[in-house]
Amino acid sequence: MSASSTPHVVIIGGGLAGLSAAQSLSDAVAASNQQAVASADPYRLKITLLESKRSTGGRAGSFSDSISGESVDYCQHVAMGCCTNFISLLKRFDMLDDWKRYRDLVFHYPGHSPSPFSPSRWLPAPLHLAACVGKLGYLNRNQKREVRSGMWRLMRTRSASLAQRTAKDWLQSIGQSQSTIQAFWDVILVSALGEETDVVSMQAARKVLIDGFAAAQGASDVLVPCLPLSEMFGERLPQKLESLGVELRCQAAVKRIEIASPTGPVVELVSGEELLADQVIVAVPWYRLSSLFDPDDAEVAIPNVHGCTRLDASPISGIHLWLDRPIMTNDHAVMVGTTSQWVFRQPLASTVSPSEPSEVSGHYHQVVISASSGQSQSLGKQALLDTVLDELRNEFPMGRDFKLLRHRIVTDPNSVFSVSPATESIRGNIRPALPWLHLAGDWTPTGWPSTMESAVISGRMAANSVARRLSDSLVEIPVDPGLPWGWLAKRVIRR
Ligand SMILES: Cc1cc2nc3c(=O)[nH]c(=O)nc-3n(C[C@H](O)[C@H](O)[C@H](O)COP(=O)(O)OP(=O)(O)OC[C@H]3O[C@@H](n4cnc5c(N)ncnc54)[C@H](O)[C@@H]3O)c2cc1C
């Protein structure tokens, strides 16, 4: 126990998981004190969040463009309507209005007119999706029939029975042709899970297809940030946390956690400073976890910690393009059958017309390629750029003659962990064995793939685990169970 009577919780890592843990803990203290209004001695908690970088946000961050001086996200992030915990974090800090919500998407396939993907507002889930498949003009009649029958089979198949299957293996086993897998299932699954269908777990794929599309109206809505991620998660959100009493320390890299000290856990910073803690939440990525402990301590603190080395990573590339003109009127487009997977134009703020030159530096567009190792490795950066530019010229007639002013390709090889059939059991087995130690991060067993939603849920779960250790009087901030399923979805979709 630290010397003071106020328990001290140290959170290591200022990504969305660590930020969510800090928010949940400070809200838990406030809610507990509100419930016990009559108490003369309010519950107190000292919360310190340590982040190694210059600002918080972690993978949901931005770089500063040296020409325009603007902050540009390393890679475009989107959330879905089904990400209710992430959305509640945004709401909690009045940041939801900084995200633009889209119900409809537009799919582009070479040689075909763009197809809208517009779930019906009037039909109950999951029927609301049926009409949108019919409108995907690049799919032929057989492919549409296969997609509908595949969705039906998926709804009637229990999640647990898919644990050991890859998406491709299962889709082929129910008669989906290669062309339908490429033109439909790959498009959704590779973007949502950041991994190829021949690797990705069908159980994780089902989670996205059911929770993110079939089970509820609004689940497949796409939320796109209108402000740089660094402004939201590196400036505004931390300021709000500080106003709640959380001590936030950036450029405070943790070197090691001493587990055997008689005074309780000691968190040692690279600077040499030592912090005494009562409870510690470690919210670093999976590949950093074991380095925070002495080699002999790691397995004592977290049995199976070395399983983290078996959580493979999958890269995502953001191809940042500054063009001499806008090339599209829609804010974004899904690209099918091409190396490019999704194109975004910015700024999204509705006050800025896409035809106005927004900056001297040109019109900014970003192409996103998930599971990008194949393309990047086989093509090389210049060939990848040339391929993407050709695809944009072919697909967007309005900008056919655009000139590229400059570009930057950002690929994070550790963007997300690869959700293969082996992943879920590995994730589930990496649990702390010390009563004061708690884990958070998108990779912990939240039931979600590597997403902002998973990170926020993990932070909340870790905060609740701390609350249970500290005091019966500390309330828990519940994890949101997700969008309620529609009446028809409850009847036809097996759990
Ligand atoms: C290119 C790309 C595109 C993505 N697109 C999407 C998307 O569209 N939608 C979506 O939902 N998700 C997307 N993701 C995933 C999403 O960004 C992550 O799931 C989420 O941000 C993970 O949050 P986290 O807190 O778990 O981990 P991180 O963001 O990795 O945070 C961990 C933090 O710990 C800090 N840290 C590490 N070691 C130490 C130490 N020793 N001491 C102190 N601090 C330390 C790190 O600096 C970091 O800030 C994308 C990710 C990438 C990289």
Coordinates of C-alpha atoms and ligand atoms in Angstrom, one line a residue:
M1 CA 0.0 0.0 0.0
S2 CA 1.3 3.5 -0.8
A3 CA 2.1 5.7 2.1
S4 CA -1.0 7.9 1.6
S5 CA -4.5 6.6 2.6
T6 CA -5.8 7.5 -0.8
P7 CA -5.3 4.5 -3.1
H8 CA -3.1 5.2 -6.1
V9 CA -3.9 3.6 -9.5
V10 CA -1.2 3.9 -12.1
I11 CA -2.3 3.4 -15.7
I12 CA 0.6 2.6 -18.2
G13 CA -0.2 3.6 -21.8
G14 CA -2.3 6.5 -23.0
G15 CA -4.0 5.0 -26.0
L16 CA -7.8 4.7 -26.1
A17 CA -7.6 1.7 -23.6
G18 CA -5.7 3.7 -21.0
L19 CA -7.8 6.8 -21.5
S20 CA -11.0 4.8 -21.2
A21 CA -9.7 3.2 -18.0
A22 CA -8.9 6.6 -16.5
Q23 CA -12.4 8.0 -17.5
S24 CA -14.2 4.9 -16.1
L25 CA -12.3 5.1 -12.8
S26 CA -12.8 8.8 -12.3
D27 CA -16.5 8.4 -13.2
A28 CA -16.8 5.4 -10.8
V29 CA -15.4 7.6 -7.9
A30 CA -17.8 10.5 -8.8
A31 CA -20.8 8.1 -9.0
S32 CA -19.9 6.4 -5.7
N33 CA -19.7 9.7 -4.0
Q34 CA -23.0 10.9 -5.5
Q35 CA -24.7 7.7 -4.2
A36 CA -23.2 8.3 -0.7
V37 CA -24.1 12.0 -0.5
A38 CA -24.5 11.9 3.3
S39 CA -21.0 10.7 3.8
A40 CA -18.7 13.3 5.3
D41 CA -15.7 11.4 4.0
P42 CA -15.9 11.1 0.2
Y43 CA -14.1 8.3 -1.6
R44 CA -10.8 9.4 -3.1
L45 CA -8.6 7.9 -5.7
K46 CA -5.3 9.1 -7.1
I47 CA -5.2 8.2 -10.8
T48 CA -1.9 8.7 -12.7
L49 CA -1.7 7.9 -16.5
L50 CA 1.8 7.4 -17.9
E51 CA 2.4 7.7 -21.7
S52 CA 5.8 7.3 -23.3
K53 CA 5.1 9.6 -26.3
R54 CA 4.7 13.3 -26.4
S55 CA 0.9 13.0 -26.5
T56 CA -1.9 10.5 -25.8
G57 CA -4.0 8.7 -28.4
G58 CA -1.6 5.9 -29.3
R59 CA -2.4 4.3 -32.6
A60 CA -5.3 6.7 -33.1
G61 CA -3.0 9.6 -33.7
S62 CA -1.7 12.1 -36.4
F63 CA 1.5 13.5 -37.8
S64 CA 2.2 17.1 -38.5
D65 CA 2.4 17.8 -42.3
S66 CA 5.5 20.0 -42.7
I67 CA 4.2 21.8 -45.8
S68 CA 0.7 22.8 -44.6
G69 CA 1.4 22.6 -40.9
E70 CA -1.8 20.6 -40.5
S71 CA -2.3 17.5 -38.4
V72 CA -3.0 14.5 -40.6
D73 CA -4.1 11.2 -39.2
Y74 CA -1.5 8.4 -39.7
C75 CA -4.4 6.5 -41.1
Q76 CA -8.1 7.3 -41.5
H77 CA -10.0 5.7 -38.6
V78 CA -13.7 5.0 -38.8
A79 CA -16.1 3.6 -36.2
M80 CA -19.5 1.9 -36.8
G81 CA -22.9 2.5 -35.2
C82 CA -22.5 -0.8 -33.3
C83 CA -19.4 0.6 -31.4
T84 CA -21.6 1.7 -28.5
N85 CA -18.8 1.9 -25.9
F86 CA -16.6 4.1 -28.1
I87 CA -19.6 6.3 -29.0
S88 CA -20.4 6.6 -25.3
L89 CA -16.8 7.7 -24.6
L90 CA -17.2 10.4 -27.2
K91 CA -20.6 11.5 -25.8
R92 CA -19.2 11.5 -22.3
F93 CA -16.7 14.2 -23.4
D94 CA -19.0 16.1 -25.8
M95 CA -17.0 14.9 -28.8
L96 CA -19.6 13.0 -30.8
D97 CA -20.4 16.1 -32.9
D98 CA -16.9 16.0 -34.1
W99 CA -17.7 12.7 -36.0
K100 CA -19.9 12.7 -39.1
R101 CA -22.3 9.8 -39.3
Y102 CA -23.1 8.1 -42.7
R103 CA -25.9 5.6 -43.2
D104 CA -25.1 5.1 -46.9
L105 CA -21.9 4.0 -48.5
V106 CA -21.0 4.0 -52.2
F107 CA -19.2 1.0 -53.7
H108 CA -17.0 1.5 -56.8
Y109 CA -16.1 -1.5 -59.0
P110 CA -14.0 -1.0 -62.2
G111 CA -16.2 -0.9 -65.3
H112 CA -19.5 -0.4 -63.4
S113 CA -21.4 2.6 -62.2
P114 CA -21.0 3.3 -58.5
S115 CA -23.5 1.3 -56.4
P116 CA -25.1 2.7 -53.3
F117 CA -25.1 0.5 -50.2
S118 CA -28.2 1.9 -48.3
P119 CA -29.8 -0.2 -45.6
S120 CA -33.6 0.3 -45.6
R121 CA -34.8 2.6 -42.8
W122 CA -38.3 1.0 -42.8
L123 CA -37.7 -2.7 -42.9
P124 CA -36.8 -4.5 -39.6
A125 CA -33.3 -5.8 -39.1
P126 CA -32.0 -8.0 -40.7
L127 CA -34.4 -7.5 -43.7
H128 CA -33.1 -3.9 -43.9
L129 CA -30.0 -5.3 -45.6
A130 CA -31.7 -7.4 -48.3
A131 CA -32.5 -4.6 -50.6
C132 CA -29.0 -3.1 -50.4
V133 CA -27.5 -6.3 -51.7
G134 CA -29.9 -6.1 -54.7
K135 CA -28.6 -2.6 -55.5
L136 CA -25.0 -3.6 -55.7
G137 CA -24.9 -3.4 -59.5
Y138 CA -21.5 -5.0 -60.0
L139 CA -22.7 -8.3 -58.5
N140 CA -24.5 -10.6 -61.0
R141 CA -27.7 -12.4 -60.1
N142 CA -25.9 -15.6 -58.9
Q143 CA -23.6 -13.6 -56.7
K144 CA -26.5 -11.7 -55.1
R145 CA -28.2 -15.0 -54.4
E146 CA -25.0 -16.4 -52.9
V147 CA -24.6 -13.4 -50.6
R148 CA -28.2 -13.6 -49.4
S149 CA -28.0 -17.3 -48.8
G150 CA -24.6 -16.9 -47.1
M151 CA -26.0 -14.2 -44.7
W152 CA -28.9 -16.5 -43.9
R153 CA -26.6 -19.5 -43.2
L154 CA -24.5 -17.2 -41.0
M155 CA -27.4 -16.0 -39.0
R156 CA -28.5 -19.6 -38.4
T157 CA -25.0 -20.7 -37.3
R158 CA -24.0 -20.3 -33.7
S159 CA -20.8 -18.3 -33.0
A160 CA -19.2 -21.1 -30.9
S161 CA -19.3 -23.5 -33.8
L162 CA -17.1 -21.2 -35.9
A163 CA -14.2 -20.8 -33.5
Q164 CA -11.8 -23.0 -35.4
R165 CA -12.7 -21.9 -38.9
T166 CA -11.2 -19.3 -41.1
A167 CA -13.6 -17.1 -43.0
K168 CA -12.6 -18.4 -46.4
D169 CA -12.8 -22.0 -45.3
W170 CA -16.3 -21.5 -43.9
L171 CA -17.6 -19.4 -46.8
Q172 CA -16.4 -22.0 -49.3
S173 CA -17.9 -24.8 -47.3
I174 CA -21.4 -23.2 -47.7
G175 CA -21.0 -22.8 -51.4
Q176 CA -19.7 -19.2 -51.8
S177 CA -17.8 -18.9 -55.1
Q178 CA -14.4 -17.3 -55.2
S179 CA -15.8 -14.3 -57.2
T180 CA -18.4 -13.7 -54.5
I181 CA -15.9 -13.9 -51.7
Q182 CA -13.7 -11.4 -53.5
A183 CA -16.4 -9.0 -54.6
F184 CA -18.5 -9.0 -51.4
W185 CA -17.2 -10.8 -48.3
D186 CA -13.5 -9.7 -48.7
V187 CA -14.6 -6.1 -49.0
I188 CA -16.4 -6.0 -45.7
L189 CA -14.1 -8.3 -43.7
V190 CA -10.7 -7.0 -44.8
S191 CA -11.7 -3.4 -44.0
A192 CA -13.4 -4.3 -40.6
L193 CA -10.9 -6.9 -39.4
G194 CA -7.7 -5.7 -41.0
E195 CA -6.9 -9.2 -42.2
E196 CA -7.3 -11.4 -45.3
T197 CA -10.3 -13.9 -45.3
D198 CA -8.0 -16.9 -45.7
V199 CA -6.4 -16.0 -42.3
V200 CA -9.2 -14.3 -40.4
S201 CA -11.4 -16.2 -37.9
M202 CA -15.0 -16.8 -39.0
Q203 CA -16.1 -16.3 -35.4
A204 CA -14.6 -12.7 -35.5
A205 CA -16.1 -12.3 -39.0
R206 CA -19.5 -13.3 -37.7
K207 CA -19.2 -10.7 -34.9
V208 CA -18.8 -8.0 -37.5
L209 CA -21.4 -9.2 -39.9
I210 CA -24.1 -9.9 -37.3
D211 CA -23.4 -7.1 -34.7
G212 CA -22.2 -4.6 -37.3
F213 CA -24.7 -5.2 -40.0
A214 CA -27.6 -7.7 -39.5
A215 CA -28.8 -7.4 -35.9
A216 CA -29.9 -3.8 -35.6
Q217 CA -30.9 -0.7 -37.5
G218 CA -28.0 1.8 -37.5
A219 CA -25.4 -0.9 -36.6
S220 CA -23.6 -0.4 -40.0
D221 CA -23.6 3.4 -39.9
V222 CA -20.1 4.7 -40.4
L223 CA -18.7 7.4 -38.2
V224 CA -15.8 9.5 -39.6
P225 CA -13.8 12.0 -37.6
C226 CA -14.0 15.7 -38.8
L227 CA -11.1 16.7 -36.6
P228 CA -7.6 15.2 -36.5
L229 CA -7.4 12.3 -34.1
S230 CA -4.5 14.0 -32.3
E231 CA -6.7 16.9 -31.5
M232 CA -9.4 14.7 -30.1
F233 CA -7.4 12.0 -28.2
G234 CA -4.1 13.9 -27.7
E235 CA -5.5 17.3 -26.6
R236 CA -9.2 17.6 -25.8
L237 CA -9.9 14.3 -24.2
P238 CA -6.8 14.4 -21.9
Q239 CA -7.7 18.0 -20.9
K240 CA -11.1 16.8 -19.9
L241 CA -9.6 14.0 -17.9
E242 CA -7.3 16.4 -16.1
S243 CA -10.3 18.5 -15.2
L244 CA -11.7 15.4 -13.5
G245 CA -8.5 15.1 -11.4
V246 CA -6.5 12.5 -13.4
E247 CA -2.8 13.2 -13.5
L248 CA -1.6 12.8 -17.0
R249 CA 2.1 12.5 -17.7
C250 CA 3.4 12.3 -21.3
Q251 CA 7.0 11.5 -22.1
A252 CA 6.9 9.3 -19.1
A253 CA 8.0 5.9 -20.5
V254 CA 7.8 3.0 -18.0
K255 CA 10.9 0.9 -17.9
R256 CA 9.8 -1.9 -15.6
I257 CA 7.2 -2.9 -13.0
E258 CA 8.8 -4.2 -9.8
I259 CA 6.5 -7.0 -8.5
A260 CA 8.4 -8.2 -5.4
S261 CA 8.8 -4.9 -3.4
P262 CA 7.5 -5.2 0.2
T263 CA 5.9 -1.8 -0.2
G264 CA 3.7 -3.0 -3.1
P265 CA 4.1 -2.6 -6.8
V266 CA 6.7 -0.1 -7.9
V267 CA 6.5 1.5 -11.4
E268 CA 9.9 2.6 -12.6
L269 CA 10.2 5.1 -15.3
V270 CA 13.0 5.3 -17.9
S271 CA 14.0 8.6 -16.2
G272 CA 14.7 6.6 -13.0
E273 CA 11.8 8.0 -11.1
E274 CA 9.8 5.4 -9.1
L275 CA 6.1 5.5 -8.4
L276 CA 4.4 3.5 -5.6
A277 CA 1.1 2.1 -6.6
D278 CA -1.8 0.2 -5.1
Q279 CA -3.2 -1.0 -8.4
V280 CA -1.6 -1.0 -11.9
I281 CA -3.4 -1.1 -15.2
V282 CA -1.1 -2.0 -18.1
A283 CA -2.6 -0.7 -21.3
V284 CA 0.3 -1.1 -23.8
P285 CA 0.1 -3.1 -27.0
W286 CA 0.6 -6.9 -26.8
Y287 CA 4.1 -6.8 -28.2
R288 CA 5.3 -4.5 -25.5
L289 CA 3.8 -6.3 -22.5
S290 CA 6.5 -8.7 -21.4
S291 CA 9.2 -6.0 -21.7
L292 CA 7.7 -4.2 -18.7
F293 CA 8.8 -7.0 -16.3
D294 CA 12.1 -8.5 -15.4
P295 CA 12.4 -11.8 -17.5
D296 CA 12.0 -13.9 -14.3
D297 CA 9.0 -11.9 -13.2
A298 CA 7.0 -11.8 -16.4
E299 CA 5.5 -15.3 -16.2
V300 CA 4.9 -14.9 -12.4
A301 CA 2.9 -11.7 -13.1
I302 CA 1.1 -13.0 -16.2
P303 CA 1.2 -16.7 -16.8
N304 CA 1.2 -17.3 -20.6
V305 CA 2.5 -13.8 -21.2
H306 CA 4.7 -15.3 -23.9
G307 CA 1.5 -16.1 -25.9
C308 CA 1.7 -12.4 -26.9
T309 CA 4.5 -13.4 -29.3
R310 CA 2.0 -15.6 -31.1
L311 CA -0.4 -12.8 -31.7
D312 CA 0.6 -11.9 -35.2
A313 CA 0.2 -8.3 -36.4
S314 CA -1.4 -7.1 -39.6
P315 CA -0.4 -3.8 -41.3
I316 CA -2.6 -1.1 -42.6
S317 CA -1.4 1.6 -45.0
G318 CA -2.6 5.1 -45.3
I319 CA -1.6 6.6 -48.7
H320 CA -1.8 10.4 -48.2
L321 CA -2.3 12.3 -51.5
W322 CA -2.3 16.1 -52.0
L323 CA -3.8 16.7 -55.4
D324 CA -4.3 19.8 -57.5
R325 CA -8.1 19.4 -57.5
P326 CA -10.8 17.5 -55.8
I327 CA -11.6 14.2 -57.5
M328 CA -14.9 13.2 -55.8
T329 CA -18.1 14.7 -54.6
N330 CA -18.8 12.1 -51.9
D331 CA -16.9 12.2 -48.7
H332 CA -15.6 8.7 -49.2
A333 CA -15.9 5.7 -51.4
V334 CA -15.4 1.9 -51.0
M335 CA -13.3 0.5 -53.7
V336 CA -13.9 -3.2 -54.8
G337 CA -11.6 -5.3 -56.9
T338 CA -8.7 -2.9 -56.7
T339 CA -5.6 -2.5 -54.6
S340 CA -7.2 0.7 -53.1
Q341 CA -9.9 -0.3 -50.6
W342 CA -11.3 3.0 -49.3
V343 CA -10.9 6.6 -50.4
F344 CA -11.6 9.6 -48.2
R345 CA -11.5 13.2 -49.1
Q346 CA -11.0 15.9 -46.5
P347 CA -12.0 18.2 -45.0
L348 CA -15.3 16.7 -44.1
A349 CA -16.6 19.7 -42.3
S350 CA -19.8 20.6 -44.2
T351 CA -18.9 24.3 -44.3
V352 CA -16.1 23.6 -46.7
S353 CA -17.1 22.9 -50.3
P354 CA -15.0 20.2 -52.0
S355 CA -14.6 22.5 -55.0
E356 CA -13.0 25.3 -53.1
P357 CA -9.2 25.1 -52.8
S358 CA -8.9 24.4 -49.1
E359 CA -5.2 24.9 -48.7
V360 CA -2.3 26.2 -50.7
S361 CA -1.0 22.7 -50.5
G362 CA -3.8 21.2 -52.5
H363 CA -6.7 18.9 -52.1
Y364 CA -6.1 16.2 -49.6
H365 CA -7.3 12.6 -50.2
Q366 CA -6.4 9.4 -48.4
V367 CA -6.5 5.9 -49.7
V368 CA -6.6 3.1 -47.1
I369 CA -5.3 -0.4 -47.7
S370 CA -5.9 -2.9 -44.8
A371 CA -3.9 -6.1 -44.5
S372 CA -1.4 -4.2 -46.8
S373 CA 1.6 -6.5 -46.5
G374 CA 0.8 -8.3 -49.7
Q375 CA 0.6 -5.2 -51.9
S376 CA 3.4 -3.3 -50.2
Q377 CA 5.8 -6.1 -50.3
S378 CA 5.1 -7.3 -53.8
L379 CA 4.7 -3.8 -55.4
G380 CA 7.2 -1.6 -53.6
K381 CA 6.2 1.9 -52.6
Q382 CA 6.5 3.7 -56.0
A383 CA 4.6 0.9 -57.9
L384 CA 1.9 0.9 -55.1
L385 CA 1.5 4.7 -55.5
D386 CA 1.3 4.4 -59.3
T387 CA -1.3 1.6 -59.0
V388 CA -3.4 3.7 -56.6
L389 CA -3.2 6.8 -58.7
D390 CA -4.3 4.8 -61.9
E391 CA -7.2 3.4 -60.0
L392 CA -8.4 6.8 -58.8
R393 CA -8.1 8.2 -62.4
N394 CA -10.1 5.4 -63.8
E395 CA -12.8 5.4 -61.1
F396 CA -13.4 9.2 -60.6
P397 CA -14.0 10.9 -64.0
M398 CA -14.3 14.3 -62.3
G399 CA -10.6 14.2 -61.4
R400 CA -9.3 12.1 -64.3
D401 CA -6.6 14.7 -65.2
F402 CA -5.5 15.4 -61.6
K403 CA -1.9 16.1 -60.8
L404 CA -0.3 14.7 -57.7
L405 CA 1.4 17.5 -55.8
R406 CA 2.9 15.4 -53.1
H407 CA 2.3 12.2 -51.2
R408 CA 3.3 10.2 -48.1
I409 CA 2.7 6.5 -47.5
V410 CA 2.4 5.5 -43.9
T411 CA 2.4 1.8 -43.1
D412 CA 2.3 0.6 -39.5
P413 CA 3.3 -3.0 -39.5
N414 CA 1.7 -3.5 -36.0
S415 CA -1.5 -1.7 -36.9
V416 CA -3.8 -4.4 -35.5
F417 CA -3.4 -7.9 -34.3
S418 CA -4.4 -10.6 -36.7
V419 CA -7.7 -12.2 -35.7
S420 CA -7.0 -15.8 -36.7
P421 CA -8.8 -18.8 -35.2
A422 CA -5.8 -19.2 -32.8
T423 CA -6.1 -15.7 -31.6
E424 CA -9.1 -15.9 -29.3
S425 CA -7.8 -18.7 -27.2
I426 CA -4.4 -16.9 -26.9
R427 CA -6.1 -13.7 -25.9
G428 CA -8.3 -15.4 -23.4
N429 CA -5.3 -17.0 -21.7
I430 CA -3.2 -13.9 -21.1
R431 CA -4.5 -12.9 -17.7
P432 CA -2.7 -11.3 -14.7
A433 CA -2.0 -13.5 -11.7
L434 CA -1.3 -10.7 -9.2
P435 CA -4.2 -9.1 -7.4
W436 CA -3.0 -5.5 -8.1
L437 CA -2.3 -6.0 -11.8
H438 CA -4.9 -5.5 -14.6
L439 CA -4.6 -5.6 -18.3
A440 CA -6.2 -3.4 -21.0
G441 CA -5.7 -2.9 -24.7
D442 CA -7.6 -3.7 -27.9
W443 CA -5.9 -7.2 -27.9
T444 CA -7.3 -8.3 -24.5
P445 CA -10.3 -10.6 -24.5
T446 CA -13.2 -8.2 -25.2
G447 CA -14.9 -10.3 -27.9
W448 CA -14.0 -7.6 -30.4
P449 CA -11.3 -7.4 -33.1
S450 CA -8.5 -4.9 -32.8
T451 CA -10.6 -1.7 -32.9
M452 CA -11.2 1.5 -30.9
E453 CA -14.3 -0.2 -29.5
S454 CA -12.3 -3.1 -28.2
A455 CA -9.7 -0.6 -26.6
V456 CA -12.5 1.4 -24.9
I457 CA -14.2 -1.8 -23.6
S458 CA -10.9 -3.1 -22.3
G459 CA -10.2 0.1 -20.4
R460 CA -13.7 -0.1 -18.8
M461 CA -13.2 -3.8 -17.9
A462 CA -9.8 -3.1 -16.3
A463 CA -11.3 -0.1 -14.3
N464 CA -14.0 -2.4 -13.0
S465 CA -11.5 -5.0 -12.0
V466 CA -9.6 -2.3 -10.1
A467 CA -12.9 -1.1 -8.4
R468 CA -13.6 -4.7 -7.3
R469 CA -10.2 -4.9 -5.7
L470 CA -10.3 -1.6 -4.0
S471 CA -13.6 -1.1 -2.3
D472 CA -17.1 -2.5 -2.1
S473 CA -18.3 1.1 -2.1
L474 CA -16.8 1.9 -5.5
V475 CA -19.4 1.4 -8.2
E476 CA -18.6 -0.1 -11.5
I477 CA -19.2 1.6 -14.8
P478 CA -20.8 -1.1 -16.9
V479 CA -19.7 -2.1 -20.3
D480 CA -22.4 -1.3 -22.8
P481 CA -23.9 -4.5 -24.2
G482 CA -24.3 -3.0 -27.7
L483 CA -27.3 -2.0 -29.8
P484 CA -30.5 -3.8 -28.9
W485 CA -31.3 -6.4 -31.5
G486 CA -34.5 -5.8 -33.6
W487 CA -37.6 -8.0 -32.9
L488 CA -37.1 -10.0 -36.1
A489 CA -33.3 -10.3 -35.6
K490 CA -34.0 -11.9 -32.1
R491 CA -36.1 -14.5 -33.8
V492 CA -33.9 -15.4 -36.7
I493 CA -30.4 -14.9 -35.5
R494 CA -28.9 -17.7 -33.3
R495 CA -26.7 -16.5 -30.5
Ligands
LIG1 C1 -3.3 2.3 -39.5 C2 -4.4 2.0 -38.5 C3 -5.7 2.0 -38.9 C4 -6.7 1.7 -38.0 N1 -8.0 1.9 -38.4 C5 -9.0 1.7 -37.4 C6 -10.3 2.0 -37.7 O1 -10.7 2.5 -38.8 N2 -11.3 1.7 -36.8 C7 -10.9 1.2 -35.5 O2 -11.8 1.1 -34.7 N3 -9.6 0.9 -35.2 C8 -8.7 1.2 -36.1 N4 -7.4 0.9 -35.8 C9 -7.1 0.3 -34.5 C10 -7.1 1.3 -33.4 O3 -6.3 2.4 -33.6 C11 -6.6 0.5 -32.1 O4 -7.3 -0.7 -32.0 C12 -6.7 1.3 -30.9 O5 -6.3 2.7 -31.1 C13 -5.8 0.6 -29.8 O6 -5.8 1.4 -28.6 P1 -4.9 0.8 -27.4 O7 -5.0 1.8 -26.3 O8 -5.4 -0.6 -27.1 O9 -3.4 0.7 -27.9 P2 -2.5 1.8 -28.4 O10 -3.2 2.9 -29.2 O11 -1.3 1.1 -29.1 O12 -2.0 2.5 -27.1 C14 -0.9 2.0 -26.3 C15 -0.2 3.2 -25.7 O13 0.8 2.7 -24.8 C16 2.0 3.5 -24.9 N5 3.1 2.8 -24.3 C17 3.7 1.7 -24.9 N6 4.8 1.3 -24.1 C18 4.8 2.2 -23.0 C19 5.6 2.3 -21.9 N7 6.7 1.5 -21.7 N8 5.4 3.4 -21.0 C20 4.3 4.2 -21.2 N9 3.5 4.1 -22.3 C21 3.7 3.1 -23.2 C22 2.1 3.8 -26.4 O14 2.9 4.9 -26.7 C23 0.6 4.0 -26.7 O15 0.2 5.4 -26.6 C24 -6.4 1.2 -36.7 C25 -5.0 1.2 -36.3 C26 -4.0 1.5 -37.2 C27 -2.6 1.5 -36.7

